[in-house]
């Protein structure tokens, strides 16, 4: 479910925020992070981590 997703999303979100300079770099840092963390790509987009950075461009 979404319980474990919250924990992973927390760690991933922290990494993404540090890597993202405030632009559409999400796509560039998401794939490696997802693979390294073992989190599903859809999970990241679902949580709104990437979506939140896209409109902030």
Coordinates of N, CA and C in Angstrom, one line a residue:
X1 N 0.8 -1.2 0.0 CA 0.0 0.0 0.0 C 0.8 1.3 0.0
X2 N 0.2 2.3 0.6 CA 0.8 3.6 0.6 C 1.6 3.9 1.9
X3 N 1.6 2.9 2.8 CA 2.3 3.1 4.1 C 3.8 3.2 3.8
X4 N 4.3 2.1 3.3 CA 5.8 2.0 3.0 C 6.2 3.1 2.0
X5 N 5.2 3.5 1.2 CA 5.5 4.5 0.1 C 5.9 5.8 0.8
X6 N 5.2 6.1 1.9 CA 5.4 7.4 2.6 C 6.9 7.4 3.1
X7 N 7.4 6.3 3.6 CA 8.8 6.3 4.1 C 9.8 6.5 3.0
X8 N 9.6 5.8 1.9 CA 10.5 5.9 0.7 C 10.4 7.3 0.1
X9 N 9.1 7.7 0.0 CA 8.9 9.0 -0.6 C 9.6 10.1 0.2
X10 N 9.7 9.9 1.5 CA 10.3 10.9 2.3 C 11.8 11.0 2.0
X11 N 12.5 9.9 1.9 CA 13.9 9.9 1.6 C 14.1 10.4 0.2
X12 N 13.4 9.8 -0.7 CA 13.5 10.2 -2.1 C 13.2 11.7 -2.3
X13 N 12.2 12.2 -1.7 CA 11.8 13.6 -1.8 C 13.0 14.5 -1.3
X14 N 13.6 14.1 -0.2 CA 14.8 14.9 0.3 C 15.9 14.9 -0.7
X15 N 16.2 13.8 -1.4 CA 17.3 13.7 -2.4 C 16.9 14.6 -3.6
X16 N 15.7 14.4 -4.0 CA 15.2 15.2 -5.2 C 15.3 16.7 -5.0
X17 N 14.8 17.1 -3.9 CA 14.9 18.6 -3.6 C 16.3 19.1 -3.6
X18 N 17.2 18.3 -3.1 CA 18.6 18.7 -3.1 C 19.2 18.8 -4.5
X19 N 18.8 17.8 -5.3 CA 19.4 17.8 -6.7 C 18.7 18.8 -7.6
X20 N 17.4 18.9 -7.4 CA 16.6 19.8 -8.3 C 17.0 21.3 -8.0
X21 N 17.5 22.0 -9.0 CA 17.8 23.4 -8.8 C 16.6 24.3 -8.9
X22 N 15.4 23.7 -9.1 CA 14.2 24.5 -9.2 C 13.6 24.5 -10.6
X23 N 14.2 23.6 -11.5 CA 13.7 23.5 -12.9 C 13.2 22.1 -13.2
X24 N 13.1 21.8 -14.4 CA 12.5 20.5 -14.8 C 13.6 19.4 -14.7
X25 N 14.5 19.5 -13.7 CA 15.6 18.5 -13.6 C 15.0 17.3 -12.9
X26 N 13.8 17.3 -12.5 CA 13.2 16.1 -11.9 C 13.3 14.9 -12.7
X27 N 13.0 15.0 -14.0 CA 13.2 13.9 -14.9 C 14.6 13.4 -15.0
X28 N 15.5 14.2 -14.8 CA 16.9 13.8 -14.9 C 17.4 13.1 -13.6
X29 N 16.8 13.5 -12.5 CA 17.3 12.9 -11.2 C 16.3 11.8 -10.7
X30 N 15.1 11.7 -11.3 CA 14.1 10.7 -10.8 C 14.5 9.3 -11.2
X31 N 14.9 9.0 -12.4 CA 15.2 7.6 -12.8 C 16.3 7.0 -11.9
X32 N 17.4 7.6 -11.8 CA 18.5 7.0 -11.0 C 18.1 6.9 -9.5
X33 N 17.4 7.8 -9.0 CA 16.9 7.7 -7.6 C 16.0 6.6 -7.4
X34 N 15.0 6.5 -8.3 CA 14.0 5.4 -8.3 C 14.7 4.0 -8.3
X35 N 15.7 3.9 -9.2 CA 16.4 2.6 -9.3 C 17.2 2.3 -8.1
X36 N 17.8 3.3 -7.6 CA 18.7 3.2 -6.4 C 17.9 2.9 -5.1
X37 N 16.7 3.6 -5.0 CA 15.9 3.4 -3.8 C 15.0 2.2 -4.0
X38 N 14.8 1.8 -5.2 CA 13.9 0.6 -5.5 C 12.5 1.1 -5.5
X39 N 12.2 2.4 -5.6 CA 10.8 2.9 -5.6 C 10.3 2.9 -7.0
X40 N 9.0 2.7 -7.1 CA 8.4 2.7 -8.5 C 8.3 4.2 -9.0
X41 N 8.6 4.3 -10.3 CA 8.5 5.7 -10.9 C 7.1 6.2 -10.7
X42 N 6.1 5.4 -10.9 CA 4.7 5.9 -10.7 C 4.4 6.4 -9.3
X43 N 5.2 5.8 -8.3 CA 5.0 6.2 -7.0 C 5.4 7.6 -6.8
X44 N 6.5 8.0 -7.3 CA 7.1 9.4 -7.2 C 6.1 10.4 -7.8
X45 N 5.6 10.1 -9.1 CA 4.7 11.0 -9.7 C 3.4 11.0 -9.0
X46 N 3.0 9.9 -8.4 CA 1.7 9.8 -7.7 C 1.8 10.7 -6.4
X47 N 2.9 10.7 -5.7 CA 3.1 11.5 -4.5 C 3.1 13.0 -4.8
X48 N 3.4 13.3 -6.1 CA 3.4 14.7 -6.5 C 4.8 15.3 -6.3
X49 N 5.8 14.5 -6.0 CA 7.1 15.1 -5.9 C 7.6 15.8 -7.1
X50 N 7.5 15.0 -8.3 CA 7.9 15.6 -9.5 C 6.9 16.6 -10.0
X51 N 5.6 16.3 -9.9 CA 4.6 17.2 -10.4 C 4.7 18.6 -9.7
X52 N 5.2 18.6 -8.4 CA 5.3 19.8 -7.7 C 6.4 20.7 -8.2
X53 N 7.4 20.1 -8.8 CA 8.6 20.8 -9.3 C 8.3 21.3 -10.7
X54 N 7.5 20.6 -11.5 CA 7.3 20.9 -12.9 C 6.6 22.3 -13.0
X55 N 5.5 22.5 -12.3 CA 4.8 23.8 -12.4 C 5.6 25.0 -11.8
X56 N 6.5 24.6 -10.9 CA 7.3 25.7 -10.2 C 8.4 26.2 -11.1
X57 N 8.5 25.7 -12.4 CA 9.5 26.2 -13.3 C 9.4 27.7 -13.5

